[in-house]
Amino acid sequence: MAEPITYLEAIRQGLWEEMERDRRVFMLGEDIGVYGGAFKVTKGFLEKFGKERIIDTPIAESGIVGAAIGASLMGLRPVAEMQFIDFIACAFNQITNFAAKSRWRYGAGVPIVIRGPAGGGVRGGPFHSQNPEMYFVHTPGLKVVAPGTTYDAKGMIKAAVRDEDPVIYLEHKYLYRLPRIKEVLPEEDYTVPIGKAAVRREGTDISLITYGSMQLHCLDAAEALDKEGVSAEVIDLRTLLPLDADAIEATAKKTGKVLIVHEDTRTGGIAGEVTSLINERAFEYLDGPVLRVTSPDAPVPYSAALEDFFLPNTQKVMDAARKLAAY
């Protein structure tokens, strides 16, 4: 009988299966070979697939992504690892000015996956805990995914590898080995479609729209609110680009009250885009303002106490939900 596995193991399984399925898939990044990756996602890959498909690189993110783009144009399916997703900024030009625009400029798809650990909660400080999604959500030609469950972690990495265009795959490091989200996964091959949100909890009074690790706080808040007589629906976006506009519209029309929760900082976060979408599609159905719970506009602190203060949590979600429910 299959055993429940972690979010990290699900990513590892997905990558392993894709490399077995398609010999064009290969991986490159810092310490992914001999060391097995900073978090051990690629442990054992070098022994199984060899040094031609598991390539340790210098500390040069621009070079990693540039090499991946070139290989993809030669017919391969590269998966580039950012040791911490924060350092994807070093490859910003390669991603936004070349990979994202190639299909639009001359019809050449760039089927690469750029994956790496994102988010806070592990005391990593300002250079190892960031949420860089919105730099890329603003770039047409990219896809940006952020799985929040073990099932999705595997299904979405497999879907990303098979996609014909560049995908930014944000894996939340706080979830890597979290016992709470261990799952028994299907033995058969499966993918999770990019661009589709999921209803994690049905509700009728208020909608909590979120993604990544924040859905755990939203689910906990929904459970507590239920005891207070407030029925909360929890929507997991899963993909930030493209957004599942139909799912957002449907939940807004259903409950009439929407609270958006994300770990990313406030100004320019996805909450602003979701709010505009609701205003355009479901304004007449609203019974209160669209509210948001986010991190403040500041770098992620090193101090444990300050990081706990900085990040959204269940109590912050509940406080905002009660305020909205009272309208």
mmCIF file of C-alpha atoms in Angstrom:
data_model
loop_
_atom_site.group_PDB
_atom_site.id
_atom_site.type_symbol
_atom_site.label_atom_id
_atom_site.label_comp_id
_atom_site.label_asym_id
_atom_site.label_seq_id
_atom_site.Cartn_x
_atom_site.Cartn_y
_atom_site.Cartn_z
ATOM 1 C CA MET A 1 0.000 0.000 0.000
ATOM 2 C CA ALA A 2 1.325 3.434 -0.945
ATOM 3 C CA GLU A 3 2.548 5.704 1.857
ATOM 4 C CA PRO A 4 1.792 9.430 2.195
ATOM 5 C CA ILE A 5 4.606 11.584 0.858
ATOM 6 C CA THR A 6 5.755 15.154 1.395
ATOM 7 C CA TYR A 7 5.336 18.138 -0.908
ATOM 8 C CA LEU A 8 9.084 17.976 -1.621
ATOM 9 C CA GLU A 9 8.941 14.286 -2.501
ATOM 10 C CA ALA A 10 6.014 14.997 -4.817
ATOM 11 C CA ILE A 11 8.108 17.518 -6.779
ATOM 12 C CA ARG A 12 10.959 15.041 -6.854
ATOM 13 C CA GLN A 13 8.699 12.241 -8.120
ATOM 14 C CA GLY A 14 7.230 14.475 -10.792
ATOM 15 C CA LEU A 15 10.626 15.466 -12.122
ATOM 16 C CA TRP A 16 11.903 11.890 -11.977
ATOM 17 C CA GLU A 17 8.921 10.554 -13.920
ATOM 18 C CA GLU A 18 9.195 13.268 -16.559
ATOM 19 C CA MET A 19 12.872 12.463 -17.086
ATOM 20 C CA GLU A 20 12.030 8.789 -17.460
ATOM 21 C CA ARG A 21 9.166 9.594 -19.839
ATOM 22 C CA ASP A 22 11.018 11.966 -22.149
ATOM 23 C CA ARG A 23 14.765 11.793 -22.816
ATOM 24 C CA ARG A 24 14.716 15.412 -23.975
ATOM 25 C CA VAL A 25 14.141 16.548 -20.377
ATOM 26 C CA PHE A 26 17.278 17.533 -18.500
ATOM 27 C CA MET A 27 18.069 19.651 -15.451
ATOM 28 C CA LEU A 28 20.670 22.280 -14.695
ATOM 29 C CA GLY A 29 21.429 24.394 -11.651
ATOM 30 C CA GLU A 30 23.725 24.988 -8.724
ATOM 31 C CA ASP A 31 24.601 21.870 -6.676
ATOM 32 C CA ILE A 32 21.791 19.782 -8.184
ATOM 33 C CA GLY A 33 24.078 16.880 -9.105
ATOM 34 C CA VAL A 34 26.684 15.612 -6.645
ATOM 35 C CA TYR A 35 25.069 17.390 -3.691
ATOM 36 C CA GLY A 36 21.493 16.546 -4.719
ATOM 37 C CA GLY A 37 20.214 20.118 -4.451
ATOM 38 C CA ALA A 38 20.171 22.526 -1.505
ATOM 39 C CA PHE A 39 16.926 20.950 -0.256
ATOM 40 C CA LYS A 40 17.613 17.472 -1.756
ATOM 41 C CA VAL A 41 14.906 17.664 -4.419
ATOM 42 C CA THR A 42 17.345 16.138 -6.937
ATOM 43 C CA LYS A 43 19.002 13.600 -4.650
ATOM 44 C CA GLY A 44 19.884 10.487 -6.651
ATOM 45 C CA PHE A 45 19.170 12.069 -10.046
ATOM 46 C CA LEU A 46 22.829 12.193 -11.087
ATOM 47 C CA GLU A 47 23.308 8.478 -10.380
ATOM 48 C CA LYS A 48 20.152 7.579 -12.320
ATOM 49 C CA PHE A 49 20.301 9.935 -15.292
ATOM 50 C CA GLY A 50 23.994 10.780 -15.618
ATOM 51 C CA LYS A 51 25.985 13.970 -15.940
ATOM 52 C CA GLU A 52 24.701 14.769 -19.442
ATOM 53 C CA ARG A 53 21.154 15.228 -18.074
ATOM 54 C CA ILE A 54 21.914 16.469 -14.538
ATOM 55 C CA ILE A 55 24.260 19.393 -14.920
ATOM 56 C CA ASP A 56 25.912 21.240 -12.044
ATOM 57 C CA THR A 57 26.489 24.850 -13.012
ATOM 58 C CA PRO A 58 28.495 27.804 -11.731
ATOM 59 C CA ILE A 59 26.726 30.369 -9.540
ATOM 60 C CA ALA A 60 25.398 32.331 -12.511
ATOM 61 C CA GLU A 61 21.598 32.393 -12.795
ATOM 62 C CA SER A 62 21.649 34.387 -16.027
ATOM 63 C CA GLY A 63 23.887 31.733 -17.560
ATOM 64 C CA ILE A 64 21.658 28.917 -16.291
ATOM 65 C CA VAL A 65 18.543 30.409 -17.867
ATOM 66 C CA GLY A 66 20.377 31.466 -21.021
ATOM 67 C CA ALA A 67 21.690 27.932 -21.533
ATOM 68 C CA ALA A 68 18.208 26.531 -20.894
ATOM 69 C CA ILE A 69 16.685 28.840 -23.499
ATOM 70 C CA GLY A 70 19.300 27.867 -26.072
ATOM 71 C CA ALA A 71 18.789 24.164 -25.391
ATOM 72 C CA SER A 72 15.026 24.509 -25.724
ATOM 73 C CA LEU A 73 15.422 26.114 -29.138
ATOM 74 C CA MET A 74 17.455 23.047 -30.149
ATOM 75 C CA GLY A 75 14.548 20.741 -29.212
ATOM 76 C CA LEU A 76 15.332 19.864 -25.582
ATOM 77 C CA ARG A 77 13.107 20.355 -22.488
ATOM 78 C CA PRO A 78 15.260 21.980 -19.784
ATOM 79 C CA VAL A 79 14.336 22.401 -16.123
ATOM 80 C CA ALA A 80 16.442 25.142 -14.526
ATOM 81 C CA GLU A 81 16.699 25.276 -10.738
ATOM 82 C CA MET A 82 17.151 28.506 -8.837
ATOM 83 C CA GLN A 83 18.722 27.409 -5.553
ATOM 84 C CA PHE A 84 16.577 30.069 -3.901
ATOM 85 C CA ILE A 85 13.983 31.756 -6.091
ATOM 86 C CA ASP A 86 15.180 35.154 -4.855
ATOM 87 C CA PHE A 87 18.127 34.875 -7.239
ATOM 88 C CA ILE A 88 15.880 34.602 -10.269
ATOM 89 C CA ALA A 89 16.301 38.393 -10.373
ATOM 90 C CA CYS A 90 19.778 37.814 -11.816
ATOM 91 C CA ALA A 91 18.142 36.138 -14.835
ATOM 92 C CA PHE A 92 15.345 38.683 -15.230
ATOM 93 C CA ASN A 93 16.434 39.930 -18.648
ATOM 94 C CA GLN A 94 16.798 36.420 -20.089
ATOM 95 C CA ILE A 95 13.325 35.473 -18.878
ATOM 96 C CA THR A 96 11.310 38.599 -19.645
ATOM 97 C CA ASN A 97 13.030 39.914 -22.749
ATOM 98 C CA PHE A 98 13.794 36.657 -24.499
ATOM 99 C CA ALA A 99 12.002 33.553 -23.209
ATOM 100 C CA ALA A 100 8.663 35.312 -22.746
ATOM 101 C CA LYS A 101 8.710 37.068 -26.098
ATOM 102 C CA SER A 102 10.136 34.494 -28.507
ATOM 103 C CA ARG A 103 6.799 33.027 -29.528
ATOM 104 C CA TRP A 104 5.328 36.497 -30.001
ATOM 105 C CA ARG A 105 8.324 37.755 -31.994
ATOM 106 C CA TYR A 106 8.899 34.886 -34.403
ATOM 107 C CA GLY A 107 6.781 31.908 -33.389
ATOM 108 C CA ALA A 108 9.455 30.013 -31.479
ATOM 109 C CA GLY A 109 8.169 28.505 -28.257
ATOM 110 C CA VAL A 110 10.623 28.256 -25.376
ATOM 111 C CA PRO A 111 9.557 25.172 -23.385
ATOM 112 C CA ILE A 112 11.589 25.700 -20.233
ATOM 113 C CA VAL A 113 10.695 25.375 -16.557
ATOM 114 C CA ILE A 114 12.357 27.648 -14.031
ATOM 115 C CA ARG A 115 11.697 26.302 -10.562
ATOM 116 C CA GLY A 116 12.878 27.127 -7.066
ATOM 117 C CA PRO A 117 11.992 27.536 -3.375
ATOM 118 C CA ALA A 118 9.989 30.669 -2.589
ATOM 119 C CA GLY A 119 8.393 32.227 0.455
ATOM 120 C CA GLY A 120 9.135 32.760 4.121
ATOM 121 C CA GLY A 121 8.466 31.153 7.457
ATOM 122 C CA VAL A 122 11.858 29.419 7.681
ATOM 123 C CA ARG A 123 13.895 32.334 9.087
ATOM 124 C CA GLY A 124 15.736 32.836 5.814
ATOM 125 C CA GLY A 125 15.810 36.628 5.921
ATOM 126 C CA PRO A 126 15.431 39.126 3.087
ATOM 127 C CA PHE A 127 17.494 37.287 0.435
ATOM 128 C CA HIS A 128 16.105 33.767 0.923
ATOM 129 C CA SER A 129 12.391 34.285 1.636
ATOM 130 C CA GLN A 130 10.957 36.437 -1.107
ATOM 131 C CA ASN A 131 7.840 36.057 -3.237
ATOM 132 C CA PRO A 132 8.876 37.314 -6.678
ATOM 133 C CA GLU A 133 5.768 36.219 -8.562
ATOM 134 C CA MET A 134 4.509 39.624 -9.592
ATOM 135 C CA TYR A 135 7.659 40.546 -11.536
ATOM 136 C CA PHE A 136 6.674 37.741 -13.878
ATOM 137 C CA VAL A 137 2.879 37.943 -13.687
ATOM 138 C CA HIS A 138 3.289 41.312 -15.393
ATOM 139 C CA THR A 139 5.098 39.709 -18.343
ATOM 140 C CA PRO A 140 2.940 38.374 -21.204
ATOM 141 C CA GLY A 141 4.312 35.133 -22.590
ATOM 142 C CA LEU A 142 5.091 33.548 -19.223
ATOM 143 C CA LYS A 143 3.070 31.209 -17.039
ATOM 144 C CA VAL A 144 3.415 31.419 -13.253
ATOM 145 C CA VAL A 145 2.268 28.600 -10.976
ATOM 146 C CA ALA A 146 2.369 28.227 -7.190
ATOM 147 C CA PRO A 147 1.096 24.845 -5.956
ATOM 148 C CA GLY A 148 -0.105 24.661 -2.370
ATOM 149 C CA THR A 149 -0.800 20.934 -1.968
ATOM 150 C CA THR A 150 1.247 17.802 -2.401
ATOM 151 C CA TYR A 151 -1.037 16.500 -5.155
ATOM 152 C CA ASP A 152 -0.721 19.763 -7.072
ATOM 153 C CA ALA A 153 3.031 19.975 -6.523
ATOM 154 C CA LYS A 154 3.515 16.793 -8.511
ATOM 155 C CA GLY A 155 0.796 17.344 -11.069
ATOM 156 C CA MET A 156 1.829 20.906 -11.826
ATOM 157 C CA ILE A 157 5.553 20.219 -12.224
ATOM 158 C CA LYS A 158 4.668 17.514 -14.741
ATOM 159 C CA ALA A 159 2.309 19.884 -16.552
ATOM 160 C CA ALA A 160 5.010 22.575 -16.540
ATOM 161 C CA VAL A 161 7.587 20.250 -18.091
ATOM 162 C CA ARG A 162 5.136 19.332 -20.869
ATOM 163 C CA ASP A 163 4.117 22.944 -21.556
ATOM 164 C CA GLU A 164 5.303 24.476 -24.820
ATOM 165 C CA ASP A 165 6.076 27.869 -23.256
ATOM 166 C CA PRO A 166 8.179 29.101 -20.305
ATOM 167 C CA VAL A 167 6.769 28.326 -16.871
ATOM 168 C CA ILE A 168 7.885 29.837 -13.564
ATOM 169 C CA TYR A 169 7.251 27.139 -10.934
ATOM 170 C CA LEU A 170 7.213 28.543 -7.393
ATOM 171 C CA GLU A 171 7.511 25.863 -4.719
ATOM 172 C CA HIS A 172 6.962 27.086 -1.172
ATOM 173 C CA LYS A 173 9.845 25.959 1.010
ATOM 174 C CA TYR A 174 7.745 26.094 4.201
ATOM 175 C CA LEU A 175 5.638 23.294 2.726
ATOM 176 C CA TYR A 176 8.548 21.068 1.684
ATOM 177 C CA ARG A 177 8.410 18.692 4.657
ATOM 178 C CA LEU A 178 5.277 19.853 6.470
ATOM 179 C CA PRO A 179 3.609 16.717 7.918
ATOM 180 C CA ARG A 180 0.145 18.268 7.682
ATOM 181 C CA ILE A 181 0.070 18.200 3.891
ATOM 182 C CA LYS A 182 1.534 14.739 3.301
ATOM 183 C CA GLU A 183 -0.653 12.787 0.885
ATOM 184 C CA VAL A 184 -0.977 9.414 -0.767
ATOM 185 C CA LEU A 185 -0.738 10.182 -4.472
ATOM 186 C CA PRO A 186 -2.164 8.213 -7.398
ATOM 187 C CA GLU A 187 0.158 5.582 -8.797
ATOM 188 C CA GLU A 188 -0.876 6.362 -12.358
ATOM 189 C CA ASP A 189 0.478 9.259 -14.368
ATOM 190 C CA TYR A 190 -1.427 12.523 -13.882
ATOM 191 C CA THR A 191 -1.035 16.254 -14.433
ATOM 192 C CA VAL A 192 -2.789 19.293 -12.939
ATOM 193 C CA PRO A 193 -3.822 21.775 -15.655
ATOM 194 C CA ILE A 194 -2.152 25.185 -15.562
ATOM 195 C CA GLY A 195 -4.659 28.042 -15.333
ATOM 196 C CA LYS A 196 -7.325 26.339 -13.229
ATOM 197 C CA ALA A 197 -8.154 27.301 -9.633
ATOM 198 C CA ALA A 198 -9.516 24.835 -7.059
ATOM 199 C CA VAL A 199 -12.274 25.128 -4.466
ATOM 200 C CA ARG A 200 -10.636 23.887 -1.258
ATOM 201 C CA ARG A 201 -13.685 24.479 0.917
ATOM 202 C CA GLU A 202 -17.273 25.231 -0.018
ATOM 203 C CA GLY A 203 -18.964 28.217 1.669
ATOM 204 C CA THR A 204 -21.820 30.674 1.209
ATOM 205 C CA ASP A 205 -21.114 33.864 3.223
ATOM 206 C CA ILE A 206 -17.615 34.978 2.301
ATOM 207 C CA SER A 207 -14.855 33.988 -0.151
ATOM 208 C CA LEU A 208 -11.198 33.642 0.827
ATOM 209 C CA ILE A 209 -9.069 33.705 -2.338
ATOM 210 C CA THR A 210 -5.460 32.668 -1.863
ATOM 211 C CA TYR A 211 -2.584 30.428 -3.050
ATOM 212 C CA GLY A 212 0.549 28.675 -1.811
ATOM 213 C CA SER A 213 1.058 28.182 1.906
ATOM 214 C CA MET A 214 -1.506 30.858 2.776
ATOM 215 C CA GLN A 215 -4.323 28.458 1.985
ATOM 216 C CA LEU A 216 -3.530 26.637 5.239
ATOM 217 C CA HIS A 217 -4.229 29.813 7.221
ATOM 218 C CA CYS A 218 -7.374 30.386 5.169
ATOM 219 C CA LEU A 219 -8.621 26.861 5.819
ATOM 220 C CA ASP A 220 -7.923 27.218 9.541
ATOM 221 C CA ALA A 221 -9.694 30.579 9.578
ATOM 222 C CA ALA A 222 -12.647 29.123 7.670
ATOM 223 C CA GLU A 223 -12.944 26.332 10.221
ATOM 224 C CA ALA A 224 -12.949 28.822 13.100
ATOM 225 C CA LEU A 225 -15.363 31.187 11.353
ATOM 226 C CA ASP A 226 -17.778 28.325 10.826
ATOM 227 C CA LYS A 227 -18.086 28.028 14.620
ATOM 228 C CA GLU A 228 -19.077 31.711 14.663
ATOM 229 C CA GLY A 229 -21.789 31.168 12.076
ATOM 230 C CA VAL A 230 -19.856 32.453 9.052
ATOM 231 C CA SER A 231 -19.562 30.052 6.130
ATOM 232 C CA ALA A 232 -16.316 30.734 4.256
ATOM 233 C CA GLU A 233 -15.391 29.409 0.832
ATOM 234 C CA VAL A 234 -11.663 28.924 0.166
ATOM 235 C CA ILE A 235 -10.371 29.260 -3.398
ATOM 236 C CA ASP A 236 -6.816 28.192 -4.233
ATOM 237 C CA LEU A 237 -5.700 30.077 -7.354
ATOM 238 C CA ARG A 238 -2.826 27.609 -8.035
ATOM 239 C CA THR A 239 -1.886 29.570 -11.169
ATOM 240 C CA LEU A 240 -1.228 33.321 -11.069
ATOM 241 C CA LEU A 241 -0.674 33.729 -14.799
ATOM 242 C CA PRO A 242 -3.053 33.077 -16.425
ATOM 243 C CA LEU A 243 -5.613 33.676 -13.661
ATOM 244 C CA ASP A 244 -8.751 31.541 -13.582
ATOM 245 C CA ALA A 245 -11.078 34.505 -14.041
ATOM 246 C CA ASP A 246 -14.189 32.330 -14.261
ATOM 247 C CA ALA A 247 -13.529 30.739 -10.854
ATOM 248 C CA ILE A 248 -12.918 34.153 -9.263
ATOM 249 C CA GLU A 249 -16.093 35.551 -10.792
ATOM 250 C CA ALA A 250 -18.124 32.534 -9.702
ATOM 251 C CA THR A 251 -17.128 32.683 -6.043
ATOM 252 C CA ALA A 252 -17.601 36.475 -5.902
ATOM 253 C CA LYS A 253 -21.132 36.134 -7.284
ATOM 254 C CA LYS A 254 -21.848 33.239 -4.934
ATOM 255 C CA THR A 255 -20.906 34.905 -1.631
ATOM 256 C CA GLY A 256 -20.878 38.640 -2.437
ATOM 257 C CA LYS A 257 -17.951 39.216 -0.078
ATOM 258 C CA VAL A 258 -14.309 38.572 -1.012
ATOM 259 C CA LEU A 259 -11.113 38.617 1.038
ATOM 260 C CA ILE A 260 -7.843 38.030 -0.819
ATOM 261 C CA VAL A 261 -4.910 36.624 1.140
ATOM 262 C CA HIS A 262 -1.313 36.417 -0.064
ATOM 263 C CA GLU A 263 2.151 36.270 1.434
ATOM 264 C CA ASP A 264 3.621 38.632 -1.147
ATOM 265 C CA THR A 265 3.917 42.294 -0.180
ATOM 266 C CA ARG A 266 0.901 44.531 -0.627
ATOM 267 C CA THR A 267 1.607 47.131 -3.329
ATOM 268 C CA GLY A 268 1.349 45.560 -6.771
ATOM 269 C CA GLY A 269 0.429 42.145 -5.357
ATOM 270 C CA ILE A 270 -1.982 39.799 -7.117
ATOM 271 C CA ALA A 271 -4.781 41.026 -4.805
ATOM 272 C CA GLY A 272 -4.995 44.256 -6.788
ATOM 273 C CA GLU A 273 -5.467 42.376 -10.057
ATOM 274 C CA VAL A 274 -8.061 40.020 -8.570
ATOM 275 C CA THR A 275 -9.941 42.985 -7.100
ATOM 276 C CA SER A 276 -10.099 44.713 -10.489
ATOM 277 C CA LEU A 277 -11.287 41.522 -12.115
ATOM 278 C CA ILE A 278 -14.112 41.217 -9.569
ATOM 279 C CA ASN A 279 -15.078 44.859 -10.095
ATOM 280 C CA GLU A 280 -15.304 44.277 -13.830
ATOM 281 C CA ARG A 281 -17.221 40.996 -13.699
ATOM 282 C CA ALA A 282 -19.194 40.873 -10.466
ATOM 283 C CA PHE A 283 -19.530 44.371 -9.004
ATOM 284 C CA GLU A 284 -23.330 44.223 -8.831
ATOM 285 C CA TYR A 285 -23.148 41.092 -6.700
ATOM 286 C CA LEU A 286 -20.888 42.555 -3.989
ATOM 287 C CA ASP A 287 -22.269 43.236 -0.517
ATOM 288 C CA GLY A 288 -19.060 44.790 0.800
ATOM 289 C CA PRO A 289 -15.632 46.023 -0.327
ATOM 290 C CA VAL A 290 -13.034 43.541 -1.546
ATOM 291 C CA LEU A 291 -10.441 43.356 1.245
ATOM 292 C CA ARG A 292 -6.923 41.932 1.377
ATOM 293 C CA VAL A 293 -4.520 40.464 3.901
ATOM 294 C CA THR A 294 -0.893 40.624 2.760
ATOM 295 C CA SER A 295 2.621 41.137 4.021
ATOM 296 C CA PRO A 296 3.548 44.809 4.486
ATOM 297 C CA ASP A 297 5.688 46.664 1.953
ATOM 298 C CA ALA A 298 9.042 45.759 3.493
ATOM 299 C CA PRO A 299 11.779 43.146 3.058
ATOM 300 C CA VAL A 300 11.308 39.870 4.954
ATOM 301 C CA PRO A 301 12.980 40.247 8.390
ATOM 302 C CA TYR A 302 15.620 37.857 9.748
ATOM 303 C CA SER A 303 14.339 38.103 13.323
ATOM 304 C CA ALA A 304 11.908 35.295 14.143
ATOM 305 C CA ALA A 305 9.643 37.623 16.090
ATOM 306 C CA LEU A 306 9.660 40.205 13.313
ATOM 307 C CA GLU A 307 9.054 37.609 10.596
ATOM 308 C CA ASP A 308 6.063 36.278 12.536
ATOM 309 C CA PHE A 309 4.751 39.843 12.767
ATOM 310 C CA PHE A 310 5.450 40.413 9.056
ATOM 311 C CA LEU A 311 3.701 37.346 7.611
ATOM 312 C CA PRO A 312 -0.062 36.910 7.313
ATOM 313 C CA ASN A 313 -1.492 34.320 9.702
ATOM 314 C CA THR A 314 -4.788 32.765 10.726
ATOM 315 C CA GLN A 315 -5.603 35.508 13.216
ATOM 316 C CA LYS A 316 -5.067 38.268 10.638
ATOM 317 C CA VAL A 317 -7.316 36.420 8.191
ATOM 318 C CA MET A 318 -10.010 36.001 10.817
ATOM 319 C CA ASP A 319 -9.885 39.653 11.863
ATOM 320 C CA ALA A 320 -10.333 40.810 8.258
ATOM 321 C CA ALA A 321 -13.008 38.186 7.560
ATOM 322 C CA ARG A 322 -15.049 39.259 10.581
ATOM 323 C CA LYS A 323 -14.842 42.884 9.440
ATOM 324 C CA LEU A 324 -16.026 41.936 5.963
ATOM 325 C CA ALA A 325 -18.738 39.590 7.190
ATOM 326 C CA ALA A 326 -20.205 42.429 9.285
ATOM 327 C CA TYR A 327 -21.083 44.513 6.204
#
